[in-house]
C-alpha positions as semicolon CSV with decimal commas, in nm:
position;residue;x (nm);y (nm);z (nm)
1;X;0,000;0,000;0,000
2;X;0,073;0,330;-0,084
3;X;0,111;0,439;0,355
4;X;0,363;0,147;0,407
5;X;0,582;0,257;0,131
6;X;0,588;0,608;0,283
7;X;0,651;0,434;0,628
8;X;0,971;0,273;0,492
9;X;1,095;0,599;0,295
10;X;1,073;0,800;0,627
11;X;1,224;0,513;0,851
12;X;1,525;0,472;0,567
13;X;1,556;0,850;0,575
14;X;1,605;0,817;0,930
15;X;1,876;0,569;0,934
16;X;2,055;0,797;0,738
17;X;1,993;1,133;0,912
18;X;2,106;0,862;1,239
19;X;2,390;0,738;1,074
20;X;2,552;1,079;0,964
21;X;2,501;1,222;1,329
22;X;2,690;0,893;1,459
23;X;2,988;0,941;1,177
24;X;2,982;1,278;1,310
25;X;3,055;1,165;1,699
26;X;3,281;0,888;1,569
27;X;3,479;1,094;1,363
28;X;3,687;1,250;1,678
29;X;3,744;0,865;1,820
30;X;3,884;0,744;1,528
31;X;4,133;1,034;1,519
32;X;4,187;0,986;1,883
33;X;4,255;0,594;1,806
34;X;4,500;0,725;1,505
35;X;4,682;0,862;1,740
36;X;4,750;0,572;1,968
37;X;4,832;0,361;1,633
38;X;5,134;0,614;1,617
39;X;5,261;0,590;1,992
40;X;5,190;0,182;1,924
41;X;5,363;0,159;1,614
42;X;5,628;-0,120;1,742
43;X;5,372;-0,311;1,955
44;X;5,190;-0,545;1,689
45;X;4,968;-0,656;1,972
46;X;4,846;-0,358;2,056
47;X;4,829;-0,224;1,695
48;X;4,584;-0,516;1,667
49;X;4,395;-0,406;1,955
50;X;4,360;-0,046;1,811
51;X;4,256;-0,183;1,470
52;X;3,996;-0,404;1,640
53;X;3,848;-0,075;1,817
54;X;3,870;0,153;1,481
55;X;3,624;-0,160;1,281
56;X;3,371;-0,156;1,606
57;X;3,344;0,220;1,540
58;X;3,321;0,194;1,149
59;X;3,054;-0,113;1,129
60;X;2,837;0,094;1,382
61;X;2,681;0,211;1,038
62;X;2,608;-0,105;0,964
63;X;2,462;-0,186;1,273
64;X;2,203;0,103;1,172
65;X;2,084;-0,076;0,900
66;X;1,978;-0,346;1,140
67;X;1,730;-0,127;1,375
68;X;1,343;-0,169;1,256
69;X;1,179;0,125;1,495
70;X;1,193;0,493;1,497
71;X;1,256;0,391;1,872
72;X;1,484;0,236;1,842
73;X;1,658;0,467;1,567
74;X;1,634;0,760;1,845
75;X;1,784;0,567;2,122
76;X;2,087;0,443;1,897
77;X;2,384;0,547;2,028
78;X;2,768;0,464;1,982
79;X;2,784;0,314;2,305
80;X;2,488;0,088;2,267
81;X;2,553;0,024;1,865
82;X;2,924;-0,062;1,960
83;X;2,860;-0,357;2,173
């Protein structure tokens, strides 16, 4: 019907309004974890580490994707989304 397909354009319009405010807030954590790549460069453990934080922060858009609910959408947070 022509109300769900409205439904879904305004709740896919959402995710994306949602997931530009999140790249927004990541945007300074990824820098931050940059940063520690570059006082880590030796230590391949922790370089791992780092890199395992940086792809929690990057597939949070992803994660987006996944929410069904305006809700749900307005509750999303990087905290919650990076879990």
């Amino acid at each position: 019907s022509n109300k769900m397909k409205n439904i879904t354009i305004k709740i896919n319009k959402a995710k994306e309004i949602k997931k530009d405010m999140l790249r927004v807030e990541r945007e300074p954590l990824l820098t931050a974890l940059d940063i520690e790549v570059m006082k880590n460069i030796t230590d391949s453990v922790k370089l791992a580490e780092i890199e395992s934080e940086k792809q929690k922060l990057r597939d949070i858009t992803t994660k987006v994707d996944e929410l069904t609910t305006i809700e749900e959408l307005k509750s999303a947070t990087i905290e919650n989304l990076i879990l």
